[in-house]
mmCIF file of C-alpha atoms in Angstrom:
data_model
loop_
_atom_site.group_PDB
_atom_site.id
_atom_site.type_symbol
_atom_site.label_atom_id
_atom_site.label_comp_id
_atom_site.label_asym_id
_atom_site.label_seq_id
_atom_site.Cartn_x
_atom_site.Cartn_y
_atom_site.Cartn_z
ATOM 1 C CA MET A 1 -15.880 -11.631 -7.253
ATOM 2 C CA ASN A 2 -12.336 -11.554 -8.521
ATOM 3 C CA PRO A 3 -10.042 -9.270 -6.558
ATOM 4 C CA THR A 4 -8.334 -6.137 -7.802
ATOM 5 C CA PRO A 5 -4.625 -6.946 -8.251
ATOM 6 C CA SER A 6 -1.978 -5.407 -6.047
ATOM 7 C CA GLN A 7 0.640 -3.010 -7.416
ATOM 8 C CA THR A 8 3.748 -1.604 -5.775
ATOM 9 C CA VAL A 9 3.477 1.399 -3.457
ATOM 10 C CA GLY A 10 6.395 2.896 -5.434
ATOM 11 C CA PRO A 11 8.797 5.512 -4.074
ATOM 12 C CA PHE A 12 6.553 8.595 -4.050
ATOM 13 C CA TYR A 13 3.923 7.967 -1.363
ATOM 14 C CA GLY A 14 5.578 10.447 0.996
ATOM 15 C CA TYR A 15 2.964 13.194 1.027
ATOM 16 C CA ALA A 16 0.092 10.716 1.038
ATOM 17 C CA LEU A 17 0.625 7.920 3.521
ATOM 18 C CA PRO A 18 3.031 8.673 6.396
ATOM 19 C CA PHE A 19 1.888 11.157 9.023
ATOM 20 C CA PRO A 20 3.416 12.737 12.133
ATOM 21 C CA GLY A 21 3.326 10.398 15.098
ATOM 22 C CA GLY A 22 2.436 7.448 12.884
ATOM 23 C CA GLY A 23 4.444 5.085 15.054
ATOM 24 C CA ASP A 24 3.334 6.486 18.392
ATOM 25 C CA LEU A 25 0.377 4.288 19.306
ATOM 26 C CA ALA A 26 0.807 4.807 23.041
ATOM 27 C CA THR A 27 3.123 6.366 25.575
ATOM 28 C CA GLY A 28 4.463 4.711 28.708
ATOM 29 C CA GLY A 29 4.565 1.264 27.147
ATOM 30 C CA ILE A 30 7.247 -0.368 25.062
ATOM 31 C CA ALA A 31 9.307 0.701 22.064
ATOM 32 C CA VAL A 32 9.989 -1.656 19.195
ATOM 33 C CA HIS A 33 12.517 -0.638 16.566
ATOM 34 C CA GLY A 34 14.657 -2.106 13.834
ATOM 35 C CA TYR A 35 15.783 -1.983 10.244
ATOM 36 C CA VAL A 36 14.401 -3.275 6.961
ATOM 37 C CA TYR A 37 17.030 -4.990 4.770
ATOM 38 C CA ASP A 38 17.055 -6.250 1.205
ATOM 39 C CA GLY A 39 18.594 -9.455 -0.132
ATOM 40 C CA ALA A 40 22.053 -7.872 -0.380
ATOM 41 C CA GLY A 41 21.884 -6.894 3.278
ATOM 42 C CA ASP A 42 21.467 -3.221 2.425
ATOM 43 C CA PRO A 43 18.947 -1.133 4.359
ATOM 44 C CA VAL A 44 15.698 -0.287 2.561
ATOM 45 C CA PRO A 45 15.187 3.487 2.836
ATOM 46 C CA ASP A 46 11.762 3.600 1.198
ATOM 47 C CA ALA A 47 9.755 0.884 2.922
ATOM 48 C CA LEU A 48 6.448 1.642 4.601
ATOM 49 C CA LEU A 49 5.422 -0.449 7.588
ATOM 50 C CA GLU A 50 1.920 -0.698 9.000
ATOM 51 C CA PHE A 51 1.074 -2.123 12.384
ATOM 52 C CA TRP A 52 -2.177 -3.490 13.800
ATOM 53 C CA GLN A 53 -2.619 -4.859 17.282
ATOM 54 C CA ALA A 54 -4.883 -5.402 20.274
ATOM 55 C CA ASP A 55 -4.923 -2.913 23.110
ATOM 56 C CA GLU A 56 -3.476 -3.824 26.510
ATOM 57 C CA HIS A 57 -6.759 -5.509 27.469
ATOM 58 C CA GLY A 58 -6.874 -7.595 24.316
ATOM 59 C CA SER A 59 -9.530 -5.654 22.424
ATOM 60 C CA LEU A 60 -9.167 -5.674 18.645
ATOM 61 C CA ALA A 61 -12.002 -3.195 18.162
ATOM 62 C CA GLY A 62 -9.638 -0.349 17.300
ATOM 63 C CA ALA A 63 -10.838 3.249 17.291
ATOM 64 C CA PRO A 64 -10.978 6.102 14.808
ATOM 65 C CA GLY A 65 -8.668 9.047 15.300
ATOM 66 C CA THR A 66 -5.338 7.745 14.008
ATOM 67 C CA LEU A 67 -5.362 10.589 11.465
ATOM 68 C CA ARG A 68 -7.364 13.047 13.594
ATOM 69 C CA ARG A 69 -7.637 16.349 11.734
ATOM 70 C CA ASP A 70 -7.718 19.995 12.635
ATOM 71 C CA PRO A 71 -11.029 21.264 11.217
ATOM 72 C CA THR A 72 -9.613 24.794 10.883
ATOM 73 C CA ASN A 73 -6.731 24.100 8.527
ATOM 74 C CA GLY A 74 -7.010 20.394 7.764
ATOM 75 C CA ALA A 75 -3.638 19.559 9.319
ATOM 76 C CA ILE A 76 -3.171 16.116 10.838
ATOM 77 C CA LEU A 77 -3.237 16.388 14.636
ATOM 78 C CA GLY A 78 -2.801 12.662 15.203
ATOM 79 C CA ARG A 79 -4.120 10.490 17.987
ATOM 80 C CA ASP A 80 -5.664 12.129 21.033
ATOM 81 C CA GLY A 81 -3.496 10.082 23.426
ATOM 82 C CA VAL A 82 -6.522 8.564 25.156
ATOM 83 C CA ARG A 83 -8.216 6.270 22.669
ATOM 84 C CA PHE A 84 -6.009 3.396 21.535
ATOM 85 C CA THR A 85 -6.557 3.179 17.783
ATOM 86 C CA GLY A 86 -4.491 0.006 17.283
ATOM 87 C CA PHE A 87 -3.097 1.175 13.935
ATOM 88 C CA GLY A 88 0.333 2.567 13.167
ATOM 89 C CA ARG A 89 2.170 3.528 10.011
ATOM 90 C CA VAL A 90 5.890 4.325 9.732
ATOM 91 C CA ALA A 91 8.067 5.002 6.692
ATOM 92 C CA THR A 92 11.646 3.840 7.149
ATOM 93 C CA ASP A 93 14.314 6.513 7.530
ATOM 94 C CA LEU A 94 17.061 6.903 4.947
ATOM 95 C CA ASP A 95 19.068 4.341 6.935
ATOM 96 C CA GLY A 96 16.190 1.842 6.810
ATOM 97 C CA HIS A 97 15.296 2.322 10.474
ATOM 98 C CA TRP A 98 11.820 2.480 12.014
ATOM 99 C CA THR A 99 10.396 2.889 15.519
ATOM 100 C CA LEU A 100 7.071 1.994 17.101
ATOM 101 C CA ARG A 101 5.923 3.036 20.583
ATOM 102 C CA THR A 102 3.031 0.986 21.860
ATOM 103 C CA VAL A 103 1.691 -1.334 24.568
ATOM 104 C CA VAL A 104 2.130 -5.087 24.867
ATOM 105 C CA PRO A 105 -0.961 -6.824 23.464
ATOM 106 C CA PRO A 106 -2.098 -9.818 25.568
ATOM 107 C CA ASN A 107 -2.058 -12.122 22.526
ATOM 108 C CA GLY A 108 1.687 -11.550 22.366
ATOM 109 C CA TYR A 109 2.164 -10.233 18.846
ATOM 110 C CA ILE A 110 1.915 -7.115 16.700
ATOM 111 C CA SER A 111 0.808 -7.611 13.081
ATOM 112 C CA VAL A 112 2.961 -5.968 10.421
ATOM 113 C CA CYS A 113 2.244 -5.217 6.783
ATOM 114 C CA VAL A 114 5.284 -4.306 4.656
ATOM 115 C CA PHE A 115 5.139 -2.128 1.539
ATOM 116 C CA ALA A 116 8.077 -0.955 -0.583
ATOM 117 C CA ARG A 117 9.175 0.105 -3.994
ATOM 118 C CA GLY A 118 10.127 -3.144 -5.709
ATOM 119 C CA LEU A 119 7.542 -5.096 -3.742
ATOM 120 C CA LEU A 120 4.612 -5.744 -6.074
ATOM 121 C CA HIS A 121 2.399 -7.216 -3.362
ATOM 122 C CA HIS A 122 2.643 -6.332 0.323
ATOM 123 C CA LEU A 123 3.947 -8.854 2.869
ATOM 124 C CA PHE A 124 2.529 -9.743 6.278
ATOM 125 C CA THR A 125 4.613 -10.716 9.253
ATOM 126 C CA ARG A 126 4.315 -10.579 13.050
ATOM 127 C CA ILE A 127 6.443 -9.200 15.847
ATOM 128 C CA TYR A 128 6.290 -11.686 18.730
ATOM 129 C CA LEU A 129 7.203 -10.284 22.125
ATOM 130 C CA GLY A 130 7.576 -13.721 23.710
ATOM 131 C CA GLN A 131 7.172 -17.432 23.019
ATOM 132 C CA ASP A 132 4.062 -18.772 21.324
ATOM 133 C CA ALA A 133 2.651 -22.069 20.045
ATOM 134 C CA PHE A 134 2.686 -20.755 16.479
ATOM 135 C CA LEU A 135 6.425 -20.130 16.727
ATOM 136 C CA ASP A 136 6.904 -23.722 17.852
ATOM 137 C CA SER A 137 5.352 -24.867 14.570
ATOM 138 C CA LEU A 138 8.124 -23.176 12.569
ATOM 139 C CA PRO A 139 11.534 -24.655 11.729
ATOM 140 C CA PRO A 140 13.875 -23.690 14.602
ATOM 141 C CA GLU A 141 16.261 -21.821 12.315
ATOM 142 C CA ARG A 142 13.502 -19.506 11.083
ATOM 143 C CA ARG A 143 11.502 -19.094 14.290
ATOM 144 C CA GLN A 144 13.689 -16.348 15.713
ATOM 145 C CA THR A 145 12.989 -14.070 12.737
ATOM 146 C CA LEU A 146 9.571 -13.387 14.298
ATOM 147 C CA VAL A 147 10.768 -12.773 17.841
ATOM 148 C CA ALA A 148 11.709 -9.296 19.012
ATOM 149 C CA ALA A 149 14.874 -9.224 21.121
ATOM 150 C CA GLU A 150 14.680 -7.220 24.353
ATOM 151 C CA GLU A 151 17.642 -4.839 24.186
ATOM 152 C CA ARG A 152 16.932 -3.221 27.520
ATOM 153 C CA GLU A 153 13.867 -2.891 29.673
ATOM 154 C CA GLY A 154 10.933 -1.933 27.475
ATOM 155 C CA VAL A 155 12.953 -1.622 24.264
ATOM 156 C CA TYR A 156 12.774 -4.374 21.662
ATOM 157 C CA ARG A 157 14.687 -4.873 18.415
ATOM 158 C CA PHE A 158 13.022 -6.409 15.351
ATOM 159 C CA ASP A 159 14.716 -6.403 11.942
ATOM 160 C CA ILE A 160 12.923 -7.346 8.744
ATOM 161 C CA HIS A 161 14.923 -9.127 6.035
ATOM 162 C CA LEU A 162 13.013 -9.210 2.761
ATOM 163 C CA GLN A 163 15.372 -11.839 1.335
ATOM 164 C CA GLY A 164 18.536 -13.761 2.137
ATOM 165 C CA GLU A 165 19.916 -16.027 4.835
ATOM 166 C CA LYS A 166 18.116 -14.180 7.592
ATOM 167 C CA GLU A 167 14.905 -13.862 5.564
ATOM 168 C CA THR A 168 11.951 -13.043 7.805
ATOM 169 C CA VAL A 169 9.032 -15.473 7.936
ATOM 170 C CA PHE A 170 6.173 -13.908 5.971
ATOM 171 C CA LEU A 171 2.601 -15.032 6.418
ATOM 172 C CA ASP A 172 -0.248 -16.092 4.171
ATOM 173 C CA PHE A 173 -3.803 -15.747 5.446
ATOM 174 C CA GLY A 174 -5.312 -17.427 2.360
ATOM 175 C CA MET B 1 30.619 -1.775 -18.851
ATOM 176 C CA SER B 2 27.518 -3.696 -19.826
ATOM 177 C CA GLU B 3 25.111 -2.430 -22.445
ATOM 178 C CA PRO B 4 22.171 -0.500 -21.022
ATOM 179 C CA LEU B 5 19.059 -2.590 -20.705
ATOM 180 C CA LYS B 6 16.742 -1.774 -23.598
ATOM 181 C CA GLN B 7 12.998 -1.855 -23.972
ATOM 182 C CA ALA B 8 13.380 -4.806 -26.366
ATOM 183 C CA ASP B 9 15.093 -6.814 -23.593
ATOM 184 C CA ILE B 10 12.302 -6.025 -21.155
ATOM 185 C CA ASP B 11 9.686 -6.805 -23.817
ATOM 186 C CA GLN B 12 11.187 -10.295 -24.191
ATOM 187 C CA GLU B 13 11.155 -10.863 -20.441
ATOM 188 C CA ILE B 14 7.551 -9.649 -20.207
ATOM 189 C CA ALA B 15 6.546 -11.988 -23.062
ATOM 190 C CA ALA B 16 8.208 -14.933 -21.326
ATOM 191 C CA ARG B 17 5.998 -14.461 -18.259
ATOM 192 C CA ALA B 18 2.782 -13.382 -20.029
ATOM 193 C CA GLY B 19 -0.315 -15.440 -19.295
ATOM 194 C CA GLU B 20 0.858 -16.884 -15.981
ATOM 195 C CA PRO B 21 -2.295 -17.272 -13.875
ATOM 196 C CA GLY B 22 -2.905 -15.342 -10.675
ATOM 197 C CA ASP B 23 -4.949 -12.450 -9.375
ATOM 198 C CA HIS B 24 -1.879 -10.657 -8.011
ATOM 199 C CA PRO B 25 1.622 -10.086 -9.375
ATOM 200 C CA ALA B 26 4.315 -12.579 -8.450
ATOM 201 C CA ARG B 27 6.744 -10.841 -6.117
ATOM 202 C CA ASP B 28 9.680 -12.245 -8.102
ATOM 203 C CA TYR B 29 8.901 -10.481 -11.359
ATOM 204 C CA ALA B 30 12.320 -9.717 -12.817
ATOM 205 C CA PRO B 31 11.234 -7.344 -15.635
ATOM 206 C CA TYR B 32 10.623 -4.862 -12.787
ATOM 207 C CA ARG B 33 14.248 -4.808 -11.664
ATOM 208 C CA SER B 34 13.673 -3.407 -8.178
ATOM 209 C CA THR B 35 11.976 -6.691 -7.245
ATOM 210 C CA LEU B 36 15.229 -8.649 -7.505
ATOM 211 C CA LEU B 37 16.483 -8.077 -3.971
ATOM 212 C CA ARG B 38 13.142 -7.231 -2.418
ATOM 213 C CA HIS B 39 11.133 -10.439 -2.619
ATOM 214 C CA PRO B 40 11.283 -13.380 -0.218
ATOM 215 C CA LYS B 41 12.585 -16.659 -1.630
ATOM 216 C CA GLN B 42 11.079 -18.834 1.079
ATOM 217 C CA PRO B 43 7.400 -19.778 0.706
ATOM 218 C CA LEU B 44 4.918 -17.837 2.838
ATOM 219 C CA VAL B 45 3.746 -19.636 5.989
ATOM 220 C CA ALA B 46 -0.019 -20.217 6.065
ATOM 221 C CA ILE B 47 -2.009 -19.136 9.114
ATOM 222 C CA LYS B 48 -5.511 -20.567 9.520
ATOM 223 C CA ASP B 49 -6.318 -19.218 12.964
ATOM 224 C CA PRO B 50 -9.899 -17.962 13.427
ATOM 225 C CA GLU B 51 -8.607 -15.842 16.323
ATOM 226 C CA ALA B 52 -5.890 -14.162 14.247
ATOM 227 C CA ALA B 53 -5.669 -10.424 14.942
ATOM 228 C CA GLU B 54 -5.393 -9.852 11.186
ATOM 229 C CA LEU B 55 -9.053 -10.863 10.733
ATOM 230 C CA THR B 56 -9.904 -7.539 12.348
ATOM 231 C CA GLY B 57 -8.515 -4.230 11.208
ATOM 232 C CA PRO B 58 -8.117 -0.508 11.713
ATOM 233 C CA VAL B 59 -11.166 1.732 11.778
ATOM 234 C CA PHE B 60 -11.411 5.344 10.687
ATOM 235 C CA GLY B 61 -14.086 7.955 11.171
ATOM 236 C CA VAL B 62 -15.244 11.468 10.407
ATOM 237 C CA SER B 63 -12.455 12.916 12.556
ATOM 238 C CA ASP B 64 -9.839 11.379 10.235
ATOM 239 C CA VAL B 65 -10.913 13.063 6.988
ATOM 240 C CA THR B 66 -12.012 16.598 6.156
ATOM 241 C CA PRO B 67 -14.623 17.270 3.488
ATOM 242 C CA PHE B 68 -12.057 18.928 1.173
ATOM 243 C CA ASP B 69 -9.713 15.976 1.129
ATOM 244 C CA ASN B 70 -11.343 14.291 -1.855
ATOM 245 C CA ASP B 71 -11.012 17.301 -4.159
ATOM 246 C CA LEU B 72 -7.384 17.550 -5.234
ATOM 247 C CA THR B 73 -8.149 20.634 -7.333
ATOM 248 C CA LYS B 74 -9.102 22.726 -4.275
ATOM 249 C CA GLN B 75 -6.119 22.300 -1.998
ATOM 250 C CA HIS B 76 -4.333 25.497 -3.050
ATOM 251 C CA LEU B 77 -5.170 29.123 -3.811
ATOM 252 C CA GLY B 78 -5.335 28.492 -7.553
ATOM 253 C CA GLU B 79 -6.494 25.664 -9.778
ATOM 254 C CA PRO B 80 -4.043 23.013 -10.959
ATOM 255 C CA LEU B 81 -3.229 22.720 -14.655
ATOM 256 C CA GLY B 82 -4.522 19.716 -16.526
ATOM 257 C CA GLU B 83 -7.576 17.807 -17.564
ATOM 258 C CA ARG B 84 -10.084 17.871 -14.677
ATOM 259 C CA ILE B 85 -11.561 14.439 -13.951
ATOM 260 C CA THR B 86 -13.692 12.662 -11.410
ATOM 261 C CA VAL B 87 -12.880 9.116 -10.349
ATOM 262 C CA ARG B 88 -15.539 7.187 -8.513
ATOM 263 C CA GLY B 89 -16.459 3.625 -7.749
ATOM 264 C CA ARG B 90 -17.276 1.140 -5.017
ATOM 265 C CA VAL B 91 -15.046 -0.758 -2.630
ATOM 266 C CA LEU B 92 -16.346 -4.327 -2.251
ATOM 267 C CA ASP B 93 -15.248 -7.576 -0.646
ATOM 268 C CA ARG B 94 -15.055 -10.805 -2.605
ATOM 269 C CA GLN B 95 -18.696 -11.563 -1.772
ATOM 270 C CA GLY B 96 -19.647 -8.276 -3.407
ATOM 271 C CA ARG B 97 -20.563 -6.668 -0.090
ATOM 272 C CA PRO B 98 -19.771 -2.944 0.217
ATOM 273 C CA VAL B 99 -16.908 -1.907 2.466
ATOM 274 C CA ARG B 100 -18.531 0.886 4.487
ATOM 275 C CA GLY B 101 -16.952 3.899 6.164
ATOM 276 C CA GLN B 102 -13.429 2.852 5.288
ATOM 277 C CA LEU B 103 -10.441 4.965 4.381
ATOM 278 C CA VAL B 104 -9.433 5.389 0.728
ATOM 279 C CA GLU B 105 -6.169 7.246 0.081
ATOM 280 C CA ILE B 106 -4.760 8.310 -3.300
ATOM 281 C CA TRP B 107 -1.615 9.966 -4.637
ATOM 282 C CA GLN B 108 -0.489 10.821 -8.131
ATOM 283 C CA ALA B 109 1.804 12.829 -10.396
ATOM 284 C CA ASN B 110 0.640 16.189 -11.732
ATOM 285 C CA SER B 111 -0.542 16.696 -15.318
ATOM 286 C CA ALA B 112 3.059 16.996 -16.502
ATOM 287 C CA GLY B 113 4.037 13.687 -14.926
ATOM 288 C CA ARG B 114 5.918 15.059 -11.908
ATOM 289 C CA TYR B 115 5.433 14.086 -8.275
ATOM 290 C CA LEU B 116 5.833 16.594 -5.482
ATOM 291 C CA HIS B 117 8.728 14.611 -4.010
ATOM 292 C CA GLN B 118 12.403 15.502 -3.564
ATOM 293 C CA ARG B 119 13.499 12.280 -5.218
ATOM 294 C CA ASP B 120 11.471 12.841 -8.387
ATOM 295 C CA ASP B 121 14.032 14.520 -10.653
ATOM 296 C CA HIS B 122 12.050 14.199 -13.891
ATOM 297 C CA PRO B 123 12.559 17.589 -15.552
ATOM 298 C CA ALA B 124 8.850 18.340 -15.858
ATOM 299 C CA PRO B 125 7.355 21.337 -14.049
ATOM 300 C CA LEU B 126 5.931 21.169 -10.575
ATOM 301 C CA ASP B 127 2.491 22.726 -10.229
ATOM 302 C CA PRO B 128 2.219 25.128 -7.282
ATOM 303 C CA ASN B 129 -1.505 24.390 -7.178
ATOM 304 C CA PHE B 130 -1.269 20.622 -7.013
ATOM 305 C CA THR B 131 -0.011 18.324 -4.260
ATOM 306 C CA GLY B 132 -1.540 15.176 -5.696
ATOM 307 C CA VAL B 133 -2.828 13.664 -2.460
ATOM 308 C CA GLY B 134 -6.394 12.854 -1.450
ATOM 309 C CA ARG B 135 -8.424 10.746 0.948
ATOM 310 C CA CYS B 136 -12.040 9.989 1.734
ATOM 311 C CA LEU B 137 -14.262 7.544 3.582
ATOM 312 C CA THR B 138 -16.539 5.188 1.646
ATOM 313 C CA ASP B 139 -20.275 5.727 2.132
ATOM 314 C CA ASP B 140 -22.838 3.121 3.211
ATOM 315 C CA ASP B 141 -22.827 1.567 -0.257
ATOM 316 C CA GLY B 142 -19.035 1.473 -0.411
ATOM 317 C CA ASN B 143 -18.827 4.451 -2.787
ATOM 318 C CA TYR B 144 -15.824 6.734 -3.017
ATOM 319 C CA LEU B 145 -15.354 9.863 -5.141
ATOM 320 C CA PHE B 146 -12.353 12.015 -6.022
ATOM 321 C CA THR B 147 -12.071 15.142 -8.133
ATOM 322 C CA THR B 148 -8.570 15.618 -9.512
ATOM 323 C CA ILE B 149 -6.649 16.169 -12.746
ATOM 324 C CA LYS B 150 -5.459 13.432 -15.059
ATOM 325 C CA PRO B 151 -1.857 12.567 -14.172
ATOM 326 C CA GLY B 152 0.783 12.562 -16.893
ATOM 327 C CA PRO B 153 2.986 9.608 -17.838
ATOM 328 C CA TYR B 154 6.593 9.850 -16.689
ATOM 329 C CA PRO B 155 10.002 8.275 -17.287
ATOM 330 C CA TRP B 156 11.778 6.050 -14.792
ATOM 331 C CA ARG B 157 15.056 4.175 -14.767
ATOM 332 C CA ASN B 158 14.064 0.520 -14.893
ATOM 333 C CA HIS B 159 15.647 0.353 -18.353
ATOM 334 C CA LEU B 160 16.522 2.745 -21.183
ATOM 335 C CA ASN B 161 13.427 4.702 -22.291
ATOM 336 C CA ALA B 162 11.166 3.281 -19.575
ATOM 337 C CA TRP B 163 7.900 5.204 -19.154
ATOM 338 C CA ARG B 164 5.080 4.617 -16.700
ATOM 339 C CA PRO B 165 1.557 4.837 -18.109
ATOM 340 C CA ALA B 166 -0.581 7.479 -16.366
ATOM 341 C CA HIS B 167 -1.881 6.097 -13.081
ATOM 342 C CA ILE B 168 -3.321 7.009 -9.705
ATOM 343 C CA HIS B 169 -2.039 5.162 -6.630
ATOM 344 C CA PHE B 170 -4.783 3.822 -4.337
ATOM 345 C CA SER B 171 -4.534 2.578 -0.748
ATOM 346 C CA LEU B 172 -7.515 0.659 0.681
ATOM 347 C CA PHE B 173 -8.627 -0.918 3.919
ATOM 348 C CA GLY B 174 -11.298 -3.555 4.421
ATOM 349 C CA THR B 175 -12.877 -4.811 7.612
ATOM 350 C CA ALA B 176 -9.871 -7.088 8.155
ATOM 351 C CA PHE B 177 -6.161 -6.245 8.008
ATOM 352 C CA THR B 178 -5.822 -9.258 5.662
ATOM 353 C CA GLN B 179 -7.797 -7.272 3.057
ATOM 354 C CA ARG B 180 -5.280 -4.440 2.916
ATOM 355 C CA LEU B 181 -4.576 -3.348 -0.646
ATOM 356 C CA VAL B 182 -2.242 -0.861 -2.295
ATOM 357 C CA THR B 183 -2.596 -0.694 -6.046
ATOM 358 C CA GLN B 184 -2.653 1.601 -9.083
ATOM 359 C CA MET B 185 -5.534 2.653 -11.321
ATOM 360 C CA TYR B 186 -4.826 3.121 -15.027
ATOM 361 C CA PHE B 187 -6.683 5.002 -17.763
ATOM 362 C CA PRO B 188 -8.296 3.178 -20.704
ATOM 363 C CA GLY B 189 -6.451 3.010 -24.004
ATOM 364 C CA ASP B 190 -3.029 4.110 -22.767
ATOM 365 C CA PRO B 191 -0.444 3.169 -25.446
ATOM 366 C CA LEU B 192 2.223 2.603 -22.763
ATOM 367 C CA PHE B 193 0.537 -0.475 -21.220
ATOM 368 C CA PRO B 194 2.511 -3.162 -23.111
ATOM 369 C CA TYR B 195 5.870 -1.564 -22.297
ATOM 370 C CA ASP B 196 5.368 -1.199 -18.545
ATOM 371 C CA PRO B 197 6.750 -4.034 -16.401
ATOM 372 C CA ILE B 198 4.819 -2.879 -13.333
ATOM 373 C CA MET B 199 1.442 -3.149 -15.024
ATOM 374 C CA GLN B 200 2.498 -6.292 -16.923
ATOM 375 C CA SER B 201 3.531 -7.895 -13.629
ATOM 376 C CA VAL B 202 -0.155 -8.808 -13.481
ATOM 377 C CA THR B 203 0.416 -11.522 -16.057
ATOM 378 C CA ASP B 204 -3.183 -12.724 -16.260
ATOM 379 C CA GLU B 205 -4.948 -10.645 -18.908
ATOM 380 C CA ARG B 206 -8.340 -10.584 -17.191
ATOM 381 C CA ALA B 207 -6.796 -9.644 -13.858
ATOM 382 C CA ARG B 208 -4.798 -6.869 -15.518
ATOM 383 C CA GLN B 209 -7.961 -5.435 -17.067
ATOM 384 C CA ARG B 210 -9.301 -4.963 -13.525
ATOM 385 C CA LEU B 211 -6.650 -2.263 -12.993
ATOM 386 C CA ILE B 212 -8.106 -0.078 -15.766
ATOM 387 C CA ALA B 213 -10.898 2.405 -15.053
ATOM 388 C CA ASP B 214 -13.816 2.857 -17.456
ATOM 389 C CA TYR B 215 -14.505 6.185 -19.064
ATOM 390 C CA VAL B 216 -18.244 6.744 -18.516
ATOM 391 C CA HIS B 217 -19.664 9.597 -20.517
ATOM 392 C CA ASP B 218 -22.715 9.972 -18.266
ATOM 393 C CA LEU B 219 -20.344 10.656 -15.364
ATOM 394 C CA SER B 220 -18.721 13.536 -17.205
ATOM 395 C CA GLU B 221 -20.012 16.900 -16.054
ATOM 396 C CA PRO B 222 -20.828 19.356 -18.841
ATOM 397 C CA GLU B 223 -18.318 22.194 -19.124
ATOM 398 C CA PHE B 224 -16.418 20.816 -16.116
ATOM 399 C CA SER B 225 -14.889 17.335 -15.924
ATOM 400 C CA LEU B 226 -14.508 13.913 -17.520
ATOM 401 C CA GLY B 227 -15.871 10.972 -15.552
ATOM 402 C CA TYR B 228 -14.145 7.664 -14.788
ATOM 403 C CA ARG B 229 -15.444 4.702 -12.860
ATOM 404 C CA TRP B 230 -13.287 2.104 -11.084
ATOM 405 C CA ASP B 231 -14.652 -0.511 -8.700
ATOM 406 C CA ILE B 232 -12.230 -2.206 -6.341
ATOM 407 C CA VAL B 233 -12.577 -5.713 -4.907
ATOM 408 C CA LEU B 234 -10.523 -6.496 -1.814
ATOM 409 C CA ASP B 235 -8.935 -9.927 -1.460
ATOM 410 C CA GLY B 236 -8.233 -11.780 1.761
ATOM 411 C CA PRO B 237 -10.304 -13.557 4.387
ATOM 412 C CA THR B 238 -12.453 -11.738 6.933
ATOM 413 C CA ALA B 239 -13.821 -12.836 10.300
ATOM 414 C CA THR B 240 -17.166 -13.703 8.651
ATOM 415 C CA TRP B 241 -15.498 -15.953 6.090
ATOM 416 C CA MET B 242 -13.849 -17.856 8.877
ATOM 417 C CA GLU B 243 -17.164 -18.232 10.728
ATOM 418 C CA GLU B 244 -18.668 -19.641 7.545
ATOM 419 C CA GLY B 245 -15.817 -22.168 7.420
ATOM 420 C CA ARG B 246 -14.255 -21.059 4.166
#
């Protein structure tokens, strides 16, 4: 069957998609943070990032409960802090910044899906927390765009450049 | 100062790209001006790894959705203004298999064409009885259902006199993260279609038609609501495709 085409997320998803604690997959692990930039080098204040990853044992089974709800008033309570759901969602701040708190997956990378106003079809990339054979297959000058830099113990920096000299490597799964 | 960009200029740019093949919009679609600095210029890098984490994906369950979430007309003390509608359909993969128990999220403008959002300064009234946000899980056949009101068209600043046709934003998950889809559903017969660079970014006519819901009279409820049907097919490989060597 032919697929339904993509369309931009637009600027007005705020009440629908982000939720409190969307970037807090786990406590006591690592933090990854950074900025999203456009082709002029300006921060993108209305990007939405989604993250998907294995748990610390390598399981990609995920778990429900990312959006756990209060049955009394319908409010979003968020994750219960015990089950690792594997999924995160963070809207960039007005300065284009985002933060994710999670655990290191044994396969070494966190999958990222990027949405934004002006982006008609989402983009996939990966945050690598160390070296990997896939990185070795990339041209050296672009490889580093997928590698998070350790700023201090347990805190990593990963910027996403949608366009330009520092353009991030984006992925096609076919 | 340069002349403001007019609809006629955008029409010419849309015409120049019309008919280009492809199921999805090109990310470098200049008639939608916000794309200019927000699309990569380097080609995407292909990954053909059967162990890729992206061949699995997030799961959701009954704890993530409350039963009222799919009725956008019942989220406040009073009823929203506008034309009450139901929108239903199935979420399928490219093999036509239903996507079961997965999260469907929607958001939309109110009947006057205004979003509940600080940055929407269109001088149309907000509706105290309408937030314009809903979610549900698909059933075992991949069915979803929302009750809402028909959103209004609204102006935006892509060019002078730019108006978006009425639409509902949809966010969908499959069994694999690769199948992720955010898109917009349109209403049949909207006269604004040819003028809208976002809809026309889907340059293939048949693909573009897949963004338009059907009005189905048998789905209208007497004395209550008008019925629309919109099936959604998710793109992207899944773990099973890889096992089958596609």
